[in-house]
Coordinates of C-alpha atoms in Angstrom, one line a residue:
X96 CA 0.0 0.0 0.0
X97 CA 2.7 2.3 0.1
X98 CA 4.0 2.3 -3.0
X99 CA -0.2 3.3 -3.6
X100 CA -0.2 6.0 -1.4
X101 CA 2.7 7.4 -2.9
X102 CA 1.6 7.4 -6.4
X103 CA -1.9 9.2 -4.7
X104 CA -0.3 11.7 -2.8
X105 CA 1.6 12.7 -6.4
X106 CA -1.9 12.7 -8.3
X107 CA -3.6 14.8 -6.0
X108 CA -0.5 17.5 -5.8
X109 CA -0.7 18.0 -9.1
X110 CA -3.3 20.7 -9.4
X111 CA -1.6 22.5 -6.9
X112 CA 1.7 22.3 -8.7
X113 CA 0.0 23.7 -12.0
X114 CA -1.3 26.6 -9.7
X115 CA 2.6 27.0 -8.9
X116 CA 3.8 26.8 -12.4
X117 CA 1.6 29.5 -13.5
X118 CA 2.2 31.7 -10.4
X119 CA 6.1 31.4 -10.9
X120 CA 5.2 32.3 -14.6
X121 CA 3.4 35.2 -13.8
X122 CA 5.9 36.8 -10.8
X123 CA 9.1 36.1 -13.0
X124 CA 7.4 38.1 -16.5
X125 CA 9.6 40.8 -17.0
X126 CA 6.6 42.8 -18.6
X127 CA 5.3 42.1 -14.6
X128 CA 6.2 45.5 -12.4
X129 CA 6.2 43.4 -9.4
X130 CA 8.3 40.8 -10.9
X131 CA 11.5 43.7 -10.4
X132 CA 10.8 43.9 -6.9
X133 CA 11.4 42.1 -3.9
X134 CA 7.9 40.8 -3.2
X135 CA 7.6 39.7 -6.4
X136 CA 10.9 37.4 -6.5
X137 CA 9.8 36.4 -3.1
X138 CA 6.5 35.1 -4.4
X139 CA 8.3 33.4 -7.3
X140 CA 10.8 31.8 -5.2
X141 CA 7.7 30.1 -2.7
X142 CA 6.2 29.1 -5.7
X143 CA 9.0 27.3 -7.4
X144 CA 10.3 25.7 -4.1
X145 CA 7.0 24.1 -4.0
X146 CA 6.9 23.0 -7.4
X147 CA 10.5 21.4 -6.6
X148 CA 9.6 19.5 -3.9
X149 CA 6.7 17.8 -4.8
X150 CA 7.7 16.9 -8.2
X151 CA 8.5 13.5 -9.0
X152 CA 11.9 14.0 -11.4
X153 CA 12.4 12.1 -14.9
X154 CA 15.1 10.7 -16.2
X155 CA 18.3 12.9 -16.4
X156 CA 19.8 13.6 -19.7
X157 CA 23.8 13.4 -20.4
X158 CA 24.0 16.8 -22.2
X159 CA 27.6 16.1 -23.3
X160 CA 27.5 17.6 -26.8
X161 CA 31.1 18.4 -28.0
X162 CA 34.6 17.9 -26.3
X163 CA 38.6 18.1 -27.6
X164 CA 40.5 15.7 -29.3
X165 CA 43.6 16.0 -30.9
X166 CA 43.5 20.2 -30.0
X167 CA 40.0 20.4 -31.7
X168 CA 36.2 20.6 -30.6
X169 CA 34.3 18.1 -32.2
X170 CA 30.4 17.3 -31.8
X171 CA 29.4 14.4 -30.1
X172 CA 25.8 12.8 -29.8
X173 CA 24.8 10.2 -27.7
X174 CA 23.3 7.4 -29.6
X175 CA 21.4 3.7 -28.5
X176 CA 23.3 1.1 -30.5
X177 CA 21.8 -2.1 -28.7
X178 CA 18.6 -2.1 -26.5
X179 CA 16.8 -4.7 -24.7
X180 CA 13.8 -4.9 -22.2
X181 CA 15.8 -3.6 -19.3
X182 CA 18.8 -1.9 -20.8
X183 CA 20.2 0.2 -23.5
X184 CA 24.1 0.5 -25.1
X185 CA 24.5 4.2 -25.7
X186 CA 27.7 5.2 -28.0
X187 CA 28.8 8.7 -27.4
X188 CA 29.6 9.2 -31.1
X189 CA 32.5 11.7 -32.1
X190 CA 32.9 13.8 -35.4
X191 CA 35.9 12.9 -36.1
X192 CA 38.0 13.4 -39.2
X193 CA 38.0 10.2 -41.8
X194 CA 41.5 8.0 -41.8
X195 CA 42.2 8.7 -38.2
X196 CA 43.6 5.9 -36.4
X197 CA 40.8 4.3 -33.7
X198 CA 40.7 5.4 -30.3
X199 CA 41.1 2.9 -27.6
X200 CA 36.8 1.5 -26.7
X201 CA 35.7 1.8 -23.8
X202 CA 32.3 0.1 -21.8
X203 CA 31.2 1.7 -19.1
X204 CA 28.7 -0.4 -16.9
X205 CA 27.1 2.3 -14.8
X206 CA 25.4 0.6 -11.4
X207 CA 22.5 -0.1 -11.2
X208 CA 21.8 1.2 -7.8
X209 CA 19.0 3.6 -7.6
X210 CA 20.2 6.5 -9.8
X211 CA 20.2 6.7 -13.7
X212 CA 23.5 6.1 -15.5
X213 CA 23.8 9.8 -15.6
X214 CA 25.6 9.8 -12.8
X215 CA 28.7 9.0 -14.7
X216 CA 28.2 12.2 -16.5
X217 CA 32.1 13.4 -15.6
X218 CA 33.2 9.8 -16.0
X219 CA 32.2 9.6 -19.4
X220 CA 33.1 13.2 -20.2
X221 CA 36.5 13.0 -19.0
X222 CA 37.0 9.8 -21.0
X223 CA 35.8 11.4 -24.1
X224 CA 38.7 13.3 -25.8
X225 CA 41.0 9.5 -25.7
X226 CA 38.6 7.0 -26.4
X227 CA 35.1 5.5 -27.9
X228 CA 32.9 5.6 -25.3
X229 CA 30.0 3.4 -24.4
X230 CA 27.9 3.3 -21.1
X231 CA 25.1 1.0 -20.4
X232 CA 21.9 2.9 -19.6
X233 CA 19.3 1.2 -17.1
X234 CA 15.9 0.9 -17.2
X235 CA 13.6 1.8 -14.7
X236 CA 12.2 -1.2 -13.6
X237 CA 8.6 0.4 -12.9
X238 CA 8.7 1.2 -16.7
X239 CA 9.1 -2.5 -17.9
X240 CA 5.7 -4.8 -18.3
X241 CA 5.8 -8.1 -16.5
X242 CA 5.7 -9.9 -20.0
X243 CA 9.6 -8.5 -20.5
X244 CA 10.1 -11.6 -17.8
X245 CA 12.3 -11.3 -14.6
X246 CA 16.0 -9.4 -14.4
X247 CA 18.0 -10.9 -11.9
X248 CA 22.0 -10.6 -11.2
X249 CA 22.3 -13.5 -14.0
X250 CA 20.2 -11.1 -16.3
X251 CA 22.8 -8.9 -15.5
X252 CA 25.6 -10.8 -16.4
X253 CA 24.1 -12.1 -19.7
X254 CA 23.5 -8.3 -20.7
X255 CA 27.5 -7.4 -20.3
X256 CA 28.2 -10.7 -22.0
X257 CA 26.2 -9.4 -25.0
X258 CA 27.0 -6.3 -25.1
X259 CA 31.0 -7.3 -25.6
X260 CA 29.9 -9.5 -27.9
X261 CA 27.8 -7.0 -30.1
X262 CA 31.1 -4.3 -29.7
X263 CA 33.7 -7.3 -30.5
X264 CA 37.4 -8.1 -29.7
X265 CA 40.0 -5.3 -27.8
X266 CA 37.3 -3.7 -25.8
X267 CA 38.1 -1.6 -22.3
X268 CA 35.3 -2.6 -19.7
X269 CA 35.0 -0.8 -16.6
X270 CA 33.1 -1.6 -13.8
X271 CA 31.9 1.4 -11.5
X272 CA 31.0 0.1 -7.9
X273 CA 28.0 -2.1 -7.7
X274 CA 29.2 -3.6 -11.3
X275 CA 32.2 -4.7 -10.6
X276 CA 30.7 -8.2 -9.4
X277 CA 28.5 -9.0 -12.6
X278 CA 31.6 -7.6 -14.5
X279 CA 33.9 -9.8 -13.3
X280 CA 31.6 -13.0 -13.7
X281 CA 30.8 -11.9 -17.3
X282 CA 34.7 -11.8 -17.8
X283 CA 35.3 -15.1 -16.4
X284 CA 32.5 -16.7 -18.2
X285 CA 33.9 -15.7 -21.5
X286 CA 37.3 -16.7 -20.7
X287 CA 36.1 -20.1 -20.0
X288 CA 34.1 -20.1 -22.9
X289 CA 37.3 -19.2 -25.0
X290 CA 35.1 -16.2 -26.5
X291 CA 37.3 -14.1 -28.6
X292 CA 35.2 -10.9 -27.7
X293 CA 36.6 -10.8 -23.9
X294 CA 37.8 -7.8 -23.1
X295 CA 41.9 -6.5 -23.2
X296 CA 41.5 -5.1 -19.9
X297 CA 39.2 -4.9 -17.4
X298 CA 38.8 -1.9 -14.4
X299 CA 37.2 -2.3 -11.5
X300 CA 36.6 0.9 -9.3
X301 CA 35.5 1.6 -5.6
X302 CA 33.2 -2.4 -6.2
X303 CA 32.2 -5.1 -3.8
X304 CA 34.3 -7.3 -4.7
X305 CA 35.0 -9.3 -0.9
X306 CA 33.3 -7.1 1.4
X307 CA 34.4 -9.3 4.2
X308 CA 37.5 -6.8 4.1
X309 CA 37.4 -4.1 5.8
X310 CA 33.6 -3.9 6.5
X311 CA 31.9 -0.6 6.1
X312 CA 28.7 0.3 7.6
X313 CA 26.9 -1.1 4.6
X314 CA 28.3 -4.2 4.9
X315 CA 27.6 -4.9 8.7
X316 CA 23.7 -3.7 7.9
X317 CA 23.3 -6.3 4.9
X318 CA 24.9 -9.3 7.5
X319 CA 23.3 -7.6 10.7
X320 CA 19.3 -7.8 9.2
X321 CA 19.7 -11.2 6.7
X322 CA 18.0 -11.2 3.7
X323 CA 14.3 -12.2 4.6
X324 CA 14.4 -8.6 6.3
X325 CA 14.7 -7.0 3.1
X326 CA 12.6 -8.9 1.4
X327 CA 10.0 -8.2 3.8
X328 CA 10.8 -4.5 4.3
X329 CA 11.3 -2.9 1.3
X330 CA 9.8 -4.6 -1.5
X331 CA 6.8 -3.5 -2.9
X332 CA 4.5 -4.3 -6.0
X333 CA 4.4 -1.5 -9.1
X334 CA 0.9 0.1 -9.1
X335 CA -1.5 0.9 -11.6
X336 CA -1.3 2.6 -14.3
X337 CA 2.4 2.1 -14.3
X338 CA 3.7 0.1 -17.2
X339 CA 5.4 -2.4 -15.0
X340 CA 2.0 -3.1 -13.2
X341 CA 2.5 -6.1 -10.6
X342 CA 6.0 -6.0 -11.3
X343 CA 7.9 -6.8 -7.5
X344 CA 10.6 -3.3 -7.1
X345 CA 12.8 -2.1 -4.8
X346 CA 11.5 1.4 -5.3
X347 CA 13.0 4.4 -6.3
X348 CA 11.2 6.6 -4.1
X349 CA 12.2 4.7 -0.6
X350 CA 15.5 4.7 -1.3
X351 CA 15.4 8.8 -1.9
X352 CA 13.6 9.1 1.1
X353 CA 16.4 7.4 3.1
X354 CA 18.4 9.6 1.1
X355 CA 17.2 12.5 2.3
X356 CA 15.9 11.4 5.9
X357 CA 19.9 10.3 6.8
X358 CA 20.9 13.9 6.1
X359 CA 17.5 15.8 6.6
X360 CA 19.2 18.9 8.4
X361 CA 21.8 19.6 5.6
X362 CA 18.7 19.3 3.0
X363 CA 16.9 21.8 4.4
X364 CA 19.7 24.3 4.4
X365 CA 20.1 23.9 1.3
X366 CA 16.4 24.3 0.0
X367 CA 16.4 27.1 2.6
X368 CA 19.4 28.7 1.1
X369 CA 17.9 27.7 -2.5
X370 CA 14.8 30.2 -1.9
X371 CA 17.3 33.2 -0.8
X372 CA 19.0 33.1 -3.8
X373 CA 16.6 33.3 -5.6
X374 CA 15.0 36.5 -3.3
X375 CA 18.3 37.7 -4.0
X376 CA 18.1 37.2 -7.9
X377 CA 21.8 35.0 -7.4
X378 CA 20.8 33.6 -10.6
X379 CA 24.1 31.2 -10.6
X380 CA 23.5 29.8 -7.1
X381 CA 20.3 29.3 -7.9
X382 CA 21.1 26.9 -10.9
X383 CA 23.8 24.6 -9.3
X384 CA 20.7 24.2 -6.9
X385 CA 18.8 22.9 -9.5
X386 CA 21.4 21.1 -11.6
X387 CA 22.9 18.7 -8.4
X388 CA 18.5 18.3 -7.6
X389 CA 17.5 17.4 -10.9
X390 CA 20.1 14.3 -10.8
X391 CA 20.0 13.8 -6.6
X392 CA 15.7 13.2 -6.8
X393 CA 15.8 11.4 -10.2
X394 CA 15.8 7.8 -9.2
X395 CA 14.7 4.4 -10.5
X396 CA 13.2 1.3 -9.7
X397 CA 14.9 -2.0 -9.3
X398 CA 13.8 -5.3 -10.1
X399 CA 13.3 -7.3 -6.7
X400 CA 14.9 -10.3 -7.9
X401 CA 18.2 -8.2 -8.9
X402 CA 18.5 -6.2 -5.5
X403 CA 17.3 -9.5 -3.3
X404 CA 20.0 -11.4 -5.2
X405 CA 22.8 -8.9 -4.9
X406 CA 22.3 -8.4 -1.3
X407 CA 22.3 -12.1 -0.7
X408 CA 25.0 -13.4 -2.8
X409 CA 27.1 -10.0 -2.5
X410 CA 26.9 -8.5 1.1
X411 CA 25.6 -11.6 2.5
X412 CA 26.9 -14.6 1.3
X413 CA 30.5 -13.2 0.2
X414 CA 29.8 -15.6 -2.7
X415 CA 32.4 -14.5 -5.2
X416 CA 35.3 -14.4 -2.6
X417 CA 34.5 -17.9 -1.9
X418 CA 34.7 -19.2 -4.8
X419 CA 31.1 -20.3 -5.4
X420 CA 29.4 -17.6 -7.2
X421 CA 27.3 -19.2 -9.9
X422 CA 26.0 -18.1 -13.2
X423 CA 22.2 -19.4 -14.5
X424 CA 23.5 -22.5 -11.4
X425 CA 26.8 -23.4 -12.5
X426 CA 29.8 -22.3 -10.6
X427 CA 32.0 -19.4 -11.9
X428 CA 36.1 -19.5 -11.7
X429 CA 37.7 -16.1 -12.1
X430 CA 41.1 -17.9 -11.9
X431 CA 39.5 -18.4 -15.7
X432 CA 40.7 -15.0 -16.5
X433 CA 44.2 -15.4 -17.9
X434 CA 44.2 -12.9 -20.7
X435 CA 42.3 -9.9 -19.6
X436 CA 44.9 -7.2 -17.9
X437 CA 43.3 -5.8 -14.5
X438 CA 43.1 -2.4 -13.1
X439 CA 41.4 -1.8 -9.5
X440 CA 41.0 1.5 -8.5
X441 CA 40.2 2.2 -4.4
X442 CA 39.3 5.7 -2.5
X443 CA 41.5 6.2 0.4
X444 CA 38.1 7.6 1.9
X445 CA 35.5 5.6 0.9
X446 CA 32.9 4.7 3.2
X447 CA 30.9 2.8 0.5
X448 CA 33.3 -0.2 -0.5
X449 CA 36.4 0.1 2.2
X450 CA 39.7 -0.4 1.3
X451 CA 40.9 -3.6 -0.2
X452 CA 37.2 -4.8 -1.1
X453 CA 38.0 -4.0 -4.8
X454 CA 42.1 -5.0 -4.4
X455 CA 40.7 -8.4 -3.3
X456 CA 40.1 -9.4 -7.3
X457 CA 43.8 -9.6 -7.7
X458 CA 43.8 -12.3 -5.4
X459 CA 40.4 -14.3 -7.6
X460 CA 42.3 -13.3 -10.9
X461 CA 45.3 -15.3 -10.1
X462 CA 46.0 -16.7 -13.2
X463 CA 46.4 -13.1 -15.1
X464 CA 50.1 -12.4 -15.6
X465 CA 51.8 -10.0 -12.7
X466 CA 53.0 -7.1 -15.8
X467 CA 48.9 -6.8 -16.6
X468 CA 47.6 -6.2 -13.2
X469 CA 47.7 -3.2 -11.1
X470 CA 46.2 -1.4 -8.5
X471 CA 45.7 2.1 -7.8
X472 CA 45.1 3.6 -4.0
X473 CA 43.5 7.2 -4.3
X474 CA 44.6 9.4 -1.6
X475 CA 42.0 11.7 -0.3
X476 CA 38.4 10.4 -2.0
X477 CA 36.0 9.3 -0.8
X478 CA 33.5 6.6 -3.2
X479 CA 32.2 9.4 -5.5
X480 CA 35.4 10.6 -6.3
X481 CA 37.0 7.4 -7.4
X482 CA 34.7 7.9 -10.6
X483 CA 34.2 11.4 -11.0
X484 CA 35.2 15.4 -9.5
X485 CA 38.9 16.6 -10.1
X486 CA 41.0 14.2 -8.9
X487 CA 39.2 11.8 -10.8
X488 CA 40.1 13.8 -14.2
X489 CA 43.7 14.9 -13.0
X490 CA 44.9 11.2 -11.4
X491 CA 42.5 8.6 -11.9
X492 CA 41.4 8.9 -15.5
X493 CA 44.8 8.9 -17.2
X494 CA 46.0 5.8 -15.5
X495 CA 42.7 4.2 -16.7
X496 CA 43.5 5.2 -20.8
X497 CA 47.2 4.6 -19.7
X498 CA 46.5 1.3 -18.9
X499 CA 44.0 1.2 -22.0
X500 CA 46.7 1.8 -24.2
X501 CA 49.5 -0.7 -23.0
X502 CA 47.2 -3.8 -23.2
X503 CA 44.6 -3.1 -25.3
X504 CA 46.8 -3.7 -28.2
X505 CA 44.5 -6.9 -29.6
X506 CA 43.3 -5.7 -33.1
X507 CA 39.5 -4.6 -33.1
X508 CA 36.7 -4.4 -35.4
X509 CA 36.1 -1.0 -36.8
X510 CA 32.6 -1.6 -36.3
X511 CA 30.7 -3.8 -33.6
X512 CA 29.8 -7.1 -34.2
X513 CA 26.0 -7.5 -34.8
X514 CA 25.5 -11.4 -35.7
X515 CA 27.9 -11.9 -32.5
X516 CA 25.4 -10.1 -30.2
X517 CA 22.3 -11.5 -31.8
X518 CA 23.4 -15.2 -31.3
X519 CA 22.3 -16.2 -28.0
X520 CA 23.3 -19.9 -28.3
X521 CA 26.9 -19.7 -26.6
X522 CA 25.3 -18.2 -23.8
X523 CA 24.6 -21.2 -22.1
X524 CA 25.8 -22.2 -18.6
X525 CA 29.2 -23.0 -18.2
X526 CA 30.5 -26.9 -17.0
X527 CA 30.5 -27.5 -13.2
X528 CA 33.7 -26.2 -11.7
X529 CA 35.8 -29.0 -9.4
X530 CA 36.2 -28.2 -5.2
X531 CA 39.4 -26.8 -5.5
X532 CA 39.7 -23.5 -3.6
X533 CA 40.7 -20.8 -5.2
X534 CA 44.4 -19.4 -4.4
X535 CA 44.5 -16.6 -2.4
X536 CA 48.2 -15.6 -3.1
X537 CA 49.3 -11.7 -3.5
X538 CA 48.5 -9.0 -6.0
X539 CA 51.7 -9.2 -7.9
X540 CA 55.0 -6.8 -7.4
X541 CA 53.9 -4.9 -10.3
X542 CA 50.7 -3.3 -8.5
X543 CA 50.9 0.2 -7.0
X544 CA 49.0 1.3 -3.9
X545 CA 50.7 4.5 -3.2
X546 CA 49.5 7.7 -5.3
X547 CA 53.1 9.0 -6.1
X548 CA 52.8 8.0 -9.7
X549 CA 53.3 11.4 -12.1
X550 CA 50.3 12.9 -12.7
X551 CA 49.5 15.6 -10.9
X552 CA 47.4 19.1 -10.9
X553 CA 44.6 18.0 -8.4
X554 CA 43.1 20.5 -6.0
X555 CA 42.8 19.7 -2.2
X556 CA 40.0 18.7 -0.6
X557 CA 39.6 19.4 3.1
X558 CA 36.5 17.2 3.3
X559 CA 34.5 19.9 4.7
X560 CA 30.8 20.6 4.0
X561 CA 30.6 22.2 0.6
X562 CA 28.7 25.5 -0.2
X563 CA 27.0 26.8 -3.5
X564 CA 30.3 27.4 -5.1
X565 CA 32.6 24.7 -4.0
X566 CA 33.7 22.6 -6.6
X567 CA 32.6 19.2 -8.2
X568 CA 34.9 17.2 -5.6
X569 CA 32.8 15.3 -3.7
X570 CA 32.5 14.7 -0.4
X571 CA 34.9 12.0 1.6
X572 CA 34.5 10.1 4.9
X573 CA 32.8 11.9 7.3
X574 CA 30.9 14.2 5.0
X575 CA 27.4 14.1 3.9
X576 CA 27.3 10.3 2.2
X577 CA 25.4 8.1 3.3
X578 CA 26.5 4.3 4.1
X579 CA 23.4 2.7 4.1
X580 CA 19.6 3.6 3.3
X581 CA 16.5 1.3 3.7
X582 CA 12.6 2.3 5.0
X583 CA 14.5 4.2 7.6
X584 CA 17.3 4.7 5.6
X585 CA 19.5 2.0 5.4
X586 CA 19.4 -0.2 2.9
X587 CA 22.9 -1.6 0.9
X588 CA 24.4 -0.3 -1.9
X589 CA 23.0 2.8 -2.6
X590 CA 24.3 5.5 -5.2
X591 CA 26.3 8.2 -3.0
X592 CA 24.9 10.9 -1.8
X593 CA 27.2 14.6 -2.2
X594 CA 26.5 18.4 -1.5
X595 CA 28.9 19.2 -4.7
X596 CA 27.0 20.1 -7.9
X597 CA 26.4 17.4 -10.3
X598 CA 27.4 20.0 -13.2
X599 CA 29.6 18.4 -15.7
X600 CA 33.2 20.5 -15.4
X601 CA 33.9 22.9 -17.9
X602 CA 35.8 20.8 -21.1
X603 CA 39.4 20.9 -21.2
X604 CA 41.1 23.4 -23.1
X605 CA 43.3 23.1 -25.8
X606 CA 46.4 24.5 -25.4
X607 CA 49.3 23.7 -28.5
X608 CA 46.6 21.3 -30.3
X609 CA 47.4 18.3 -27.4
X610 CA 45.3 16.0 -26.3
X611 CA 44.3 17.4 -22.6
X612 CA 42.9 16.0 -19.5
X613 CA 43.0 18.4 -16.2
X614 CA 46.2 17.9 -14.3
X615 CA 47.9 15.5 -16.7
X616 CA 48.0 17.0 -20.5
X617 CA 52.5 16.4 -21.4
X618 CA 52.6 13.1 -20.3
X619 CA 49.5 11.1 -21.7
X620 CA 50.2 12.7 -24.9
X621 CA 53.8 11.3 -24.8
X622 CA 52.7 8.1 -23.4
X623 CA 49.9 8.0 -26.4
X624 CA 52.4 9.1 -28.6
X625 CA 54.7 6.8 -27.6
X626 CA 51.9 3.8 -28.1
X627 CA 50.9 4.7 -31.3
X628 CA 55.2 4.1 -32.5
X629 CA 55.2 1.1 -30.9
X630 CA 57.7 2.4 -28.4

């Protein structure tokens, strides 16, 4: 009944937010007198903070629409290249100029945690200038008809398999948080399989890879309450007239609510703060207001199935640290993985996935050869900033192309591969595994934890509460993220909350027709240089 009364309480607001619209309208003509003055503003400003509030927020869009490569602007359009029921491939397509020699691909596999892929807006924008980019776009599960079937964490996996199928050989997967689980099985069932379309390297950053090690908050919840709490607790049933009628969800709107009930203070402030700018006709303030809202409220559904399985075999079970993950029932190996390099990126700060949870795949991936696995400590981030905000662009996204460009050196199709995708037969499960436990030696020599590695140009972050004009850094460990969110606010792996705008950074500026990425321009062109000459 909740999930009814929620869709009620929004149906009978609506008159009132019409009324709001039209008063706004009318208070902020410039052909108004009153709309110069201070009453008038003031009367805008109540009127549009209502309107915010009570609005339920759509889907986000990407608004990347040009960036630099090789010292020029060039357009770029986002565009669906493979869809299914419950997810889309979206290719960030570049103008660039015939004959030039391809960019490294990359797949991004956003989480599918509550929020809309959108919130790897920086991620994929600071990507853009060195690669092909692709990102996997969720879809809200509230949107999908029961007849589309179920979409559980095996769903999942099937989806990444396909979609590295469709975009062929020598592709760059990354796996942002919550995917770096399904990412890692989809990886090992294709090297089993002897597919040739595995990736060259695979990243994992800030995921729950064995979140026995050092447990965060969201860890201890998930084995503190089991799963029959959560299944009891917070799943509900889509209502009418919804498209996924029926359909069983974690909803959207609960986990924004334990969103904003964890931090309810600092939300206030800022709506508070919100409607004096606007008295004040700070136009600017105003608008990162909006911008970091319109993402922060817009949030999704998620299938039952998916979050009750994740929870369980993730946070619960420690499934893929123990070597008996499965995939549609038969075991998974990721000592399978031999020729797919590794990258694992941490947050020295992170209060989402601690320390070492995302190393901890070095240890499963034994078998990959020491000179194509690394890991990379992040001094002063928190979780959002091991994907996105400065330090992200200055020190985090060169090392990922970087590493791109020393083993992604398989040749690739020009153009994805279609048939590949559309033949579903080689999905099938993989043979039974035998008992042997997996080795649990150590990452190899070759991996660096420390952040003294040469690129540089990163701000400082003091990890104190932002204000209207701090910058897109986001918060770290004892700032305003939240660990855990369920009915009351704490329920596991949630997208992370920050007080820093959400406004993708200004695009890097060309300066002697280099390739440029904030804090690290010289040396990634010589090491692309240097990649391209075989040297």
């Amino acid at each position: 009944m909740l999930y009814e009364f929620y869709e009620w309480n929004h149906a009978v607001l609506a008159p009132f937010r019409a009324v709001a619209d039209a008063t706004k309208a009318i208070y902020q003509n410039p052909l108004n007198p009153i709309s110069h003055t201070e009453m008038g503003r003031t009367v805008a400003a109540m009127a549009e903070l209502f309107e915010r509030t009570t609005r339920v927020y759509g889907k986000p869009s990407f608004d990347l629409h040009d960036t630099f490569v090789d010292g020029m602007r060039v357009p770029v359009v986002d565009k669906p290249v493979w869809q299914k029921p419950f997810g889309t491939l979206l290719h960030f397509e570049r103008a660039l100029p015939e004959g030039r020699k391809p960019d490294p691909r990359f797949l991004i596999v956003a989480p599918m945690s509550g929020h809309y892929a959108t919130l790897l807006r920086g991620t994929v924008e600071a990507l853009l200038p060195y690669g092909e980019i692709y990102i996997t776009d969720w879809q809200d599960a509230r949107t999908v008809p029961l007849s589309a079937g179920r979409f559980d964490l095996d769903t999942y996996v099937d989806y990444v398999i396909e979609m590295l199928r469709f975009l062929g050989p020598g592709v760059n997967v990354i796996g942002v948080c919550q995917p770096a689980v399904p990412v890692m099985m989809a990886v090992a069932r294709m090297e089993e399989d002897e597919n040739p379309c595995h990736p060259a390297t695979m990243t994992l950053m800030g995921g729950p890879i064995d979140t026995r090690v050092n447990p965060t908050a969201v860890n201890k919840l998930a084995k503190d309450k089991g799963i029959d709490w959560f299944r009891q607790n917070v799943i509900m049933k889509v209502p009418f007239p919804q498209p996924g009628f029926m359909r069983e969800v974690y909803p959207g709107f609960l986990q924004l609510t334990g969103f904003m009930s964890m931090n309810l203070d600092r939300h206030l402030i800022a709506h508070k703060d919100f409607f004096w700018h606007l008295v004040k006709n700070d136009g600017d303030s105003a608008e990162k207001h909006r911008t970091f809202y319109d993402e922060y409220n817009a949030v999704m559904d998620l299938t039952a199935e998916f979050y009750l399985q994740t929870v369980e075999e993730v946070f619960i079970k420690h499934s893929l640290p123990r070597g008996t993950i499965t995939h549609h029932g038969k075991r998974l190996d990721m000592g399978k993985i031999r020729r797919t390099a590794l990258l694992t990126v941490e947050g020295e700060n992170d209060d989402i996935s601690g320390v070492g949870q995302t190393r901890a795949a070095h240890d499963l991936c034994h078998n990959i050869p020491d000179d194509m696995r690394v890991h990379y400590l992040q001094p002063k981030v928190g979780h959002y900033g091991v994907f996105n905000g400065s330090r992200f662009r200055a020190e985090i996204a060169p090392r990922i192309v970087d590493f791109a460009l020393t083993h992604g050196h398989r040749a690739a199709p020009t153009a994805p591969v279609a048939e590949e995708a559309a033949d579903e037969a080689s999905l099938q499960p993989p043979a039974a595994l035998d008992e042997a436990s997996l080795p649990e030696d150590a990452v190899a020599s070759a991996v660096a934890v420390s952040g003294d590695v040469p690129f540089g140009g990163a701000e400082t972050h003091d990890g104190s509460a932002p204000d209207s004009s701090a910058s897109d850094e986001a918060p770290q460990a004892g700032d305003d993220v939240p660990s855990v969110i369920a009915v009351s606010g704490d329920v596991p792996f949630a997208a992370v909350e920050t007080h820093g705008s959400f406004e993708p950074p200004a695009p890097p500026v060309p300066d002697g027709g280099g390739d440029h990425l904030s804090g690290a321009p010289i040396l990634l062109d010589a090491i692309r240089e240097a990649k391209k000459h075989g040297r």
